[in-house]
PDB file of C-alpha atoms in Angstrom:
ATOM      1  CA  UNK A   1     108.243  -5.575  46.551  1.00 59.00           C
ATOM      2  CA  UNK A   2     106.740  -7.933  49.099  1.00 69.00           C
ATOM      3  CA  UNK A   3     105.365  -7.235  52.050  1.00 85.00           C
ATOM      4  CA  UNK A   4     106.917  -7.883  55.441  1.00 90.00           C
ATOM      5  CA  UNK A   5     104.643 -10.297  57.415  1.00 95.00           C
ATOM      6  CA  UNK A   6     106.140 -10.171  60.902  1.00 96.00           C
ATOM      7  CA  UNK A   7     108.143  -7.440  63.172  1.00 97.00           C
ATOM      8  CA  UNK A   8     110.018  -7.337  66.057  1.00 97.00           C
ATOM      9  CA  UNK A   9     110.002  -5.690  69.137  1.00 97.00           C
ATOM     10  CA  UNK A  10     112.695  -2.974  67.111  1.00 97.00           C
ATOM     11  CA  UNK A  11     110.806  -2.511  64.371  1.00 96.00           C
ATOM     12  CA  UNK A  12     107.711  -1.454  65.981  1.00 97.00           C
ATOM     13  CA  UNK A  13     109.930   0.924  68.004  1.00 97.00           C
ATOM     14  CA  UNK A  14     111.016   2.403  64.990  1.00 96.00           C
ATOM     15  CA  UNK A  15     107.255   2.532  64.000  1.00 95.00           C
ATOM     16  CA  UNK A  16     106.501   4.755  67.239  1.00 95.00           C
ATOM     17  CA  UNK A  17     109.373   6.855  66.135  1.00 95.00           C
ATOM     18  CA  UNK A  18     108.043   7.361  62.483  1.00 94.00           C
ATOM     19  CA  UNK A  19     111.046   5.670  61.170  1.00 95.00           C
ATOM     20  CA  UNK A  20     109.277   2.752  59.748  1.00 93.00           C
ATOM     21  CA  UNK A  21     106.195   4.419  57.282  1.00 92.00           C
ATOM     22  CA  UNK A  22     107.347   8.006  58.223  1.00 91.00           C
ATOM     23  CA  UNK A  23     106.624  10.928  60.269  1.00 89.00           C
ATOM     24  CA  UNK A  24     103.572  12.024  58.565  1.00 89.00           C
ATOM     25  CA  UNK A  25     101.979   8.389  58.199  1.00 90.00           C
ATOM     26  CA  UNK A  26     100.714   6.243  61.594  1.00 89.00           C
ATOM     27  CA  UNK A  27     102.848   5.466  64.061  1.00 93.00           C
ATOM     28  CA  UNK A  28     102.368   3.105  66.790  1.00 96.00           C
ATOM     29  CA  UNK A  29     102.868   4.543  70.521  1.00 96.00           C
ATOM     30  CA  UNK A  30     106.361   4.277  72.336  1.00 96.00           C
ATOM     31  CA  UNK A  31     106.721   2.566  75.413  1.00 96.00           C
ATOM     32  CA  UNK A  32     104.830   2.615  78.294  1.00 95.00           C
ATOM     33  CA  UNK A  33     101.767   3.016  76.045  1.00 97.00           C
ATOM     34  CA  UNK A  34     103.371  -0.088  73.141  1.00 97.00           C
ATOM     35  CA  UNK A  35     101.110  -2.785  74.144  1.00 97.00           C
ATOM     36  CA  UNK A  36     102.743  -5.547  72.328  1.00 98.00           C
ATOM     37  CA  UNK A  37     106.359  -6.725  71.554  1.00 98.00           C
ATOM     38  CA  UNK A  38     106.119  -8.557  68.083  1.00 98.00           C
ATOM     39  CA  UNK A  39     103.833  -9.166  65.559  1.00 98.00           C
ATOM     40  CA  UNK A  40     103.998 -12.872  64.432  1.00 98.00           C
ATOM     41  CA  UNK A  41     102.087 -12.445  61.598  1.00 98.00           C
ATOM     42  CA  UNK A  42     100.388 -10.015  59.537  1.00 98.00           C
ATOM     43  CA  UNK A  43      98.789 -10.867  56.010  1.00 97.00           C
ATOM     44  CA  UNK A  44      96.397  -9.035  53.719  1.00 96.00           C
ATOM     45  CA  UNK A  45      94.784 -12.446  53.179  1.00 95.00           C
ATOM     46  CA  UNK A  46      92.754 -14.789  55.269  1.00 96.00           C
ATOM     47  CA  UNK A  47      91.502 -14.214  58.945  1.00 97.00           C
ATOM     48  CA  UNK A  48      87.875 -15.072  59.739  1.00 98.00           C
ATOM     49  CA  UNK A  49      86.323 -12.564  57.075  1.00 98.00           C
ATOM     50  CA  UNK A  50      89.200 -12.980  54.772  1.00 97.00           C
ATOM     51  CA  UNK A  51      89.647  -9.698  54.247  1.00 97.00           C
ATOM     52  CA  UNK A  52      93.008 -10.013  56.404  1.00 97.00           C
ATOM     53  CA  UNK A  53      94.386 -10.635  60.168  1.00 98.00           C
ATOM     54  CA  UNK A  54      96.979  -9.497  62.591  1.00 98.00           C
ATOM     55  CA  UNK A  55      98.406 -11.846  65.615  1.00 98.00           C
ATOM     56  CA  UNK A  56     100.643 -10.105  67.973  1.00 98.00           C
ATOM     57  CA  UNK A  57     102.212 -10.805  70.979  1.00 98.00           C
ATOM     58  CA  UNK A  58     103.036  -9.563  74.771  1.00 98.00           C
ATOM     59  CA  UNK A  59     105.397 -10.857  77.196  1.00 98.00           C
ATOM     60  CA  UNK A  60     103.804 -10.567  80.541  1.00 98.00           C
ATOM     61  CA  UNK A  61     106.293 -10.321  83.625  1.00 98.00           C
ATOM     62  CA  UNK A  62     105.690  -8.426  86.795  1.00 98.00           C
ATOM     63  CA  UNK A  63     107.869  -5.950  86.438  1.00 97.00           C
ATOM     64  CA  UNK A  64     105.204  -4.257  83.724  1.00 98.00           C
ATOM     65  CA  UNK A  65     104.487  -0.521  84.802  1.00 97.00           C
ATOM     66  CA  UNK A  66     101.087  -0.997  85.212  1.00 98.00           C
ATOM     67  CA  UNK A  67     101.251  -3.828  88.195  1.00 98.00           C
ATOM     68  CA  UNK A  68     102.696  -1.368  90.560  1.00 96.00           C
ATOM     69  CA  UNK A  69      99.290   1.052  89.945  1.00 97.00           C
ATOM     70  CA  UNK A  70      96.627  -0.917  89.126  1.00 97.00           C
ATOM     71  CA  UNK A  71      95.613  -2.216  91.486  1.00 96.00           C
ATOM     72  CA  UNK A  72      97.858  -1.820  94.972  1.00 94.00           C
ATOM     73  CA  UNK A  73      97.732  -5.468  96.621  1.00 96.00           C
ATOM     74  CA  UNK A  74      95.744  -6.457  93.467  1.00 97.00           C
ATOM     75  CA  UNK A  75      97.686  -6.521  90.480  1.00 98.00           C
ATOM     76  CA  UNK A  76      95.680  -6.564  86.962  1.00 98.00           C
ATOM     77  CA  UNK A  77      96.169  -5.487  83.703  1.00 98.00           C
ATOM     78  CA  UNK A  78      93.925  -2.671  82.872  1.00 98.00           C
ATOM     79  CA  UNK A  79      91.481  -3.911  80.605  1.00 97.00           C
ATOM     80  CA  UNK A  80      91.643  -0.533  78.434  1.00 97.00           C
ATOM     81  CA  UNK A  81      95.596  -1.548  77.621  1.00 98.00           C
ATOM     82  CA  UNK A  82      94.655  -4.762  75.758  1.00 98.00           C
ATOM     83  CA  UNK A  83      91.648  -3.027  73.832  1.00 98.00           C
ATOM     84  CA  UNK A  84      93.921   0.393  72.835  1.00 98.00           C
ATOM     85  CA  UNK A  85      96.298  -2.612  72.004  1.00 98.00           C
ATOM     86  CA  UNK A  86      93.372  -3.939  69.632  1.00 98.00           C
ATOM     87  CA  UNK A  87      93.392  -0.735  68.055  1.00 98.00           C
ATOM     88  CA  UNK A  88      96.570   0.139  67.856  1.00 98.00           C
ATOM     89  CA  UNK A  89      97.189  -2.656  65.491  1.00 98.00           C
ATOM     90  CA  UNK A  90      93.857  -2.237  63.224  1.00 98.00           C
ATOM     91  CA  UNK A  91      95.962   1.262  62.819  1.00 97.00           C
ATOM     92  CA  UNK A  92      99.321  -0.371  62.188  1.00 97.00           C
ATOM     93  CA  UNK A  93      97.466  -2.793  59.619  1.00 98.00           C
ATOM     94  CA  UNK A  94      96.353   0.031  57.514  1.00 97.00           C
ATOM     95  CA  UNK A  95      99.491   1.636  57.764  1.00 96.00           C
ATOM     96  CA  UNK A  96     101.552  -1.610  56.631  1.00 96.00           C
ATOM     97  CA  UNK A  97      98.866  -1.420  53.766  1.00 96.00           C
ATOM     98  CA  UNK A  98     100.440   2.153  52.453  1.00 95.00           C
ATOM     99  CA  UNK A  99      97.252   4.118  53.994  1.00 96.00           C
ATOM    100  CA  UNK A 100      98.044   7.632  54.534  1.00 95.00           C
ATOM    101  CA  UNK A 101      97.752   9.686  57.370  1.00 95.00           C
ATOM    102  CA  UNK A 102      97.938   8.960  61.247  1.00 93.00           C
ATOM    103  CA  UNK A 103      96.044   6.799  63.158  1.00 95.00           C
ATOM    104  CA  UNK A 104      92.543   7.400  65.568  1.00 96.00           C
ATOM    105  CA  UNK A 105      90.832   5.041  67.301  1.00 97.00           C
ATOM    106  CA  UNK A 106      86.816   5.663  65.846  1.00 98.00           C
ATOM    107  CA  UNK A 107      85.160   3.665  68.726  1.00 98.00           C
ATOM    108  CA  UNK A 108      84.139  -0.174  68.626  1.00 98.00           C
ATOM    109  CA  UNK A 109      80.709  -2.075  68.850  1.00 98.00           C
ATOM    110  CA  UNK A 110      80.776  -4.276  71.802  1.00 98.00           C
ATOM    111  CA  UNK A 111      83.725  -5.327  74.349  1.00 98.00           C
ATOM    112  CA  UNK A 112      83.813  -7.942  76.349  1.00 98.00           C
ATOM    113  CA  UNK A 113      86.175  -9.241  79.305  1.00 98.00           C
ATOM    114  CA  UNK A 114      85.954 -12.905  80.563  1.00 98.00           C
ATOM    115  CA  UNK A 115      89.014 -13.104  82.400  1.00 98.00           C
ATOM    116  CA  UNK A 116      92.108 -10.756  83.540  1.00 98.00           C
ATOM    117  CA  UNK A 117      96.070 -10.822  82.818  1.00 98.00           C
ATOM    118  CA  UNK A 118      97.581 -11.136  86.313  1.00 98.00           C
ATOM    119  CA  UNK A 119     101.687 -11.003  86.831  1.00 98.00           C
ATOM    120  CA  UNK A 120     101.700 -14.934  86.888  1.00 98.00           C
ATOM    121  CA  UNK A 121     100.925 -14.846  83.180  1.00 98.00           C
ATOM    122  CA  UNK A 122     103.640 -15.354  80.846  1.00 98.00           C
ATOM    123  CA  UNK A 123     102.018 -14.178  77.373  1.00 98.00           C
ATOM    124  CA  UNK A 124      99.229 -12.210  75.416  1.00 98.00           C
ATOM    125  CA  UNK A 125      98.061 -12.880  71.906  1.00 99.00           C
ATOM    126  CA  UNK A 126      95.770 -10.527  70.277  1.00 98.00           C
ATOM    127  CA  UNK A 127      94.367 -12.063  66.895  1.00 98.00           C
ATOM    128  CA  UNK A 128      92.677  -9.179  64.606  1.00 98.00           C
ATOM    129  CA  UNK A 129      90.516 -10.422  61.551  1.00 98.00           C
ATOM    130  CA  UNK A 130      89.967  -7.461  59.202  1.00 98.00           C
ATOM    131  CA  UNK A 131      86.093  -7.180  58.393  1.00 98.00           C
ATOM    132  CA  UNK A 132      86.079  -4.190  55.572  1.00 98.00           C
ATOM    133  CA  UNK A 133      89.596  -2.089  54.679  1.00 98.00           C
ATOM    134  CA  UNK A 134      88.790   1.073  52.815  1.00 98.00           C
ATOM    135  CA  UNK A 135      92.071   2.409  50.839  1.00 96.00           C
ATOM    136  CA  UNK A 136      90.279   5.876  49.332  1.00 95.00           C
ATOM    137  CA  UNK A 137      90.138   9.301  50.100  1.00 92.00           C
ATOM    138  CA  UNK A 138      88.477   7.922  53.449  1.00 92.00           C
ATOM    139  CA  UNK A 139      91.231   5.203  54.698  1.00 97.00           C
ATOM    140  CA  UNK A 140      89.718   3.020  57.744  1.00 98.00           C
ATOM    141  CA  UNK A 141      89.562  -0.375  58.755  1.00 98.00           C
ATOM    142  CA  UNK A 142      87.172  -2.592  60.516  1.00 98.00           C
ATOM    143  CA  UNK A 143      87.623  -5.354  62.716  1.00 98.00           C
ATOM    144  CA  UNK A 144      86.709  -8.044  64.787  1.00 98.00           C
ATOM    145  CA  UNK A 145      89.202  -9.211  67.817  1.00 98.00           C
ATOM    146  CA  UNK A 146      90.361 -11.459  70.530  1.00 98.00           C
ATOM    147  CA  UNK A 147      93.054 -11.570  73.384  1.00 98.00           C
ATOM    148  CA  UNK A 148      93.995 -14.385  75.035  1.00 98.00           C
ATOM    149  CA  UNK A 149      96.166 -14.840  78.293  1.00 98.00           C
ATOM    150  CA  UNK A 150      98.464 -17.815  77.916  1.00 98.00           C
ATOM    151  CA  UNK A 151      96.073 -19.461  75.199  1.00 98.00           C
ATOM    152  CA  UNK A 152      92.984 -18.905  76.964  1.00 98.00           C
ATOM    153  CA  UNK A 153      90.587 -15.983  75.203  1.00 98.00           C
ATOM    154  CA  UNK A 154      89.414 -13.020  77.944  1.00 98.00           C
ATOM    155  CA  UNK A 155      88.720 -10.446  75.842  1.00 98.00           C
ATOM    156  CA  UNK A 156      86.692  -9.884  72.656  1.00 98.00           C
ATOM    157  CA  UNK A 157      85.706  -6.840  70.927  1.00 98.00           C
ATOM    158  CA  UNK A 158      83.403  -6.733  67.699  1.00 98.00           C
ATOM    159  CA  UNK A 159      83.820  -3.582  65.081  1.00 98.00           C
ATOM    160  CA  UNK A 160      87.083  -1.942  66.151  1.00 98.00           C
ATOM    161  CA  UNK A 161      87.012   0.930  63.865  1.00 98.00           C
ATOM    162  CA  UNK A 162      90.110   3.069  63.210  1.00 98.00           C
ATOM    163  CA  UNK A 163      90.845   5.482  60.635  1.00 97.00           C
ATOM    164  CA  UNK A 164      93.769   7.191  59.163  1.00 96.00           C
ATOM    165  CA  UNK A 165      93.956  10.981  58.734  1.00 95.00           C
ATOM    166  CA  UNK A 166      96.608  13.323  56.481  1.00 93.00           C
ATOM    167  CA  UNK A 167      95.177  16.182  58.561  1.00 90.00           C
ATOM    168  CA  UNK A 168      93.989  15.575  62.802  1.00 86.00           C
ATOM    169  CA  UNK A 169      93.906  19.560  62.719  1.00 85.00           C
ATOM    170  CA  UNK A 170      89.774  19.463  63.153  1.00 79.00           C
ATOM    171  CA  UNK A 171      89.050  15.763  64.289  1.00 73.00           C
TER     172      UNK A 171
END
C-alpha cells in the first residue's frame, strides 16, 4: 500500500485523537498545543541527508491563543511552540513509518532563533531532514530543522532526537 505523503488539518486531528495510527501508537497533540495545520509533504526519501524530510505548515493570524499571553503589548510567538512543533513532527515521521509506541521528545543539540513570528505574519514552514531513523527494538529518529516566517528562516535546531516507546510507564 503506498504511503500518504501529505495531511490536512483533519487528519492530524484525528492523529491527536489516536484515530489515525491508533491509541497505543504516537499521536500528535490536540489543539492549543497542534503547532501546525498541514503537512505538505512527507517522504521517506530525500531531504538534506537523504534519509527523509517533513515540510509542514502554520497559518499565522492574531487571533492565535498565544498573542493574548505572550507577551501583553508585545505579541510573539513563543519560541518553545515552533521547536515542540519541530519535534512533534520528527515523532509523527516515525509514526507514519509504522514505529511503535508513543512519542517523547529526547532533547536536541543546538537551537537557534534569528528572528520572531509576530501577528502580522501570515505563515510558518518547518522543513525536517531526517539524519538517522532507527526501526528496531529501539525506534527513534534524528534530525536536523528549520522554520521560517513567511519564507524567511528564524529558527534552526541541529539533532532533534525523539523516540517512540510501547511502554512510558518508567521513562
Amino acid at each position: 500500500m503506498e504511503k500518504q505523503h501529505s495531511f490536512t488539518r483533519e487528519e492530524l486531528l484525528m492523529s491527536g485523537r489516536g484515530e489515525l495510527y491508533g491509541p497505543t501508537n504516537a499521536q500528535l497533540p490536540l489543539p492549543n498545543m497542534l503547532m501546525m495545520d498541514r503537512i505538505v509533504h512527507i517522504s521517506d526519501e530525500g531531504g538534506k541527508y537523504g534519509k527523509g524530510e517533513i515540510i509542514a505548515e502554520l497559518d499565522i493570524t492574531p487571533e492565535l491563543w498565544f498573542f493574548d499571553c505572550h507577551f501583553q503589548g508585545d505579541p510573539v510567538m513563543p519560541g518553545c511552540l515552533g521547536l515542540d512543533a519541530m519535534w512533534q513532527l520528527v515523532g509523527f515521521y516515525l509514526c507514519w513509518l509504522g514505529g511503535p509506541g508513543k512519542g517523547r521528545a529526547l532533547g536536541c543539540g543546538e537551537v537557534k532563533f534569528t528572528g520572531q513570528v509576530l501577528p502580522t505574519a501570515k505563515k510558518v514552514t518547518y522543513k525536517i531532514d531526517l539524519k538517522r531513523v532507527i526501526l528496531r527494538k529501539l525506534v527513534m529518529g534524528i534530525a536536523d530543522a528549520t522554520m521560517e516566517v513567511d519564507g524567511k528562516q528564524i529558527y534552526e535546531a541541529t539533532d532533534l532526537r525523539v523516540g517512540l516507546f510501547t511502554s512510558t510507564q518508567d521513562f
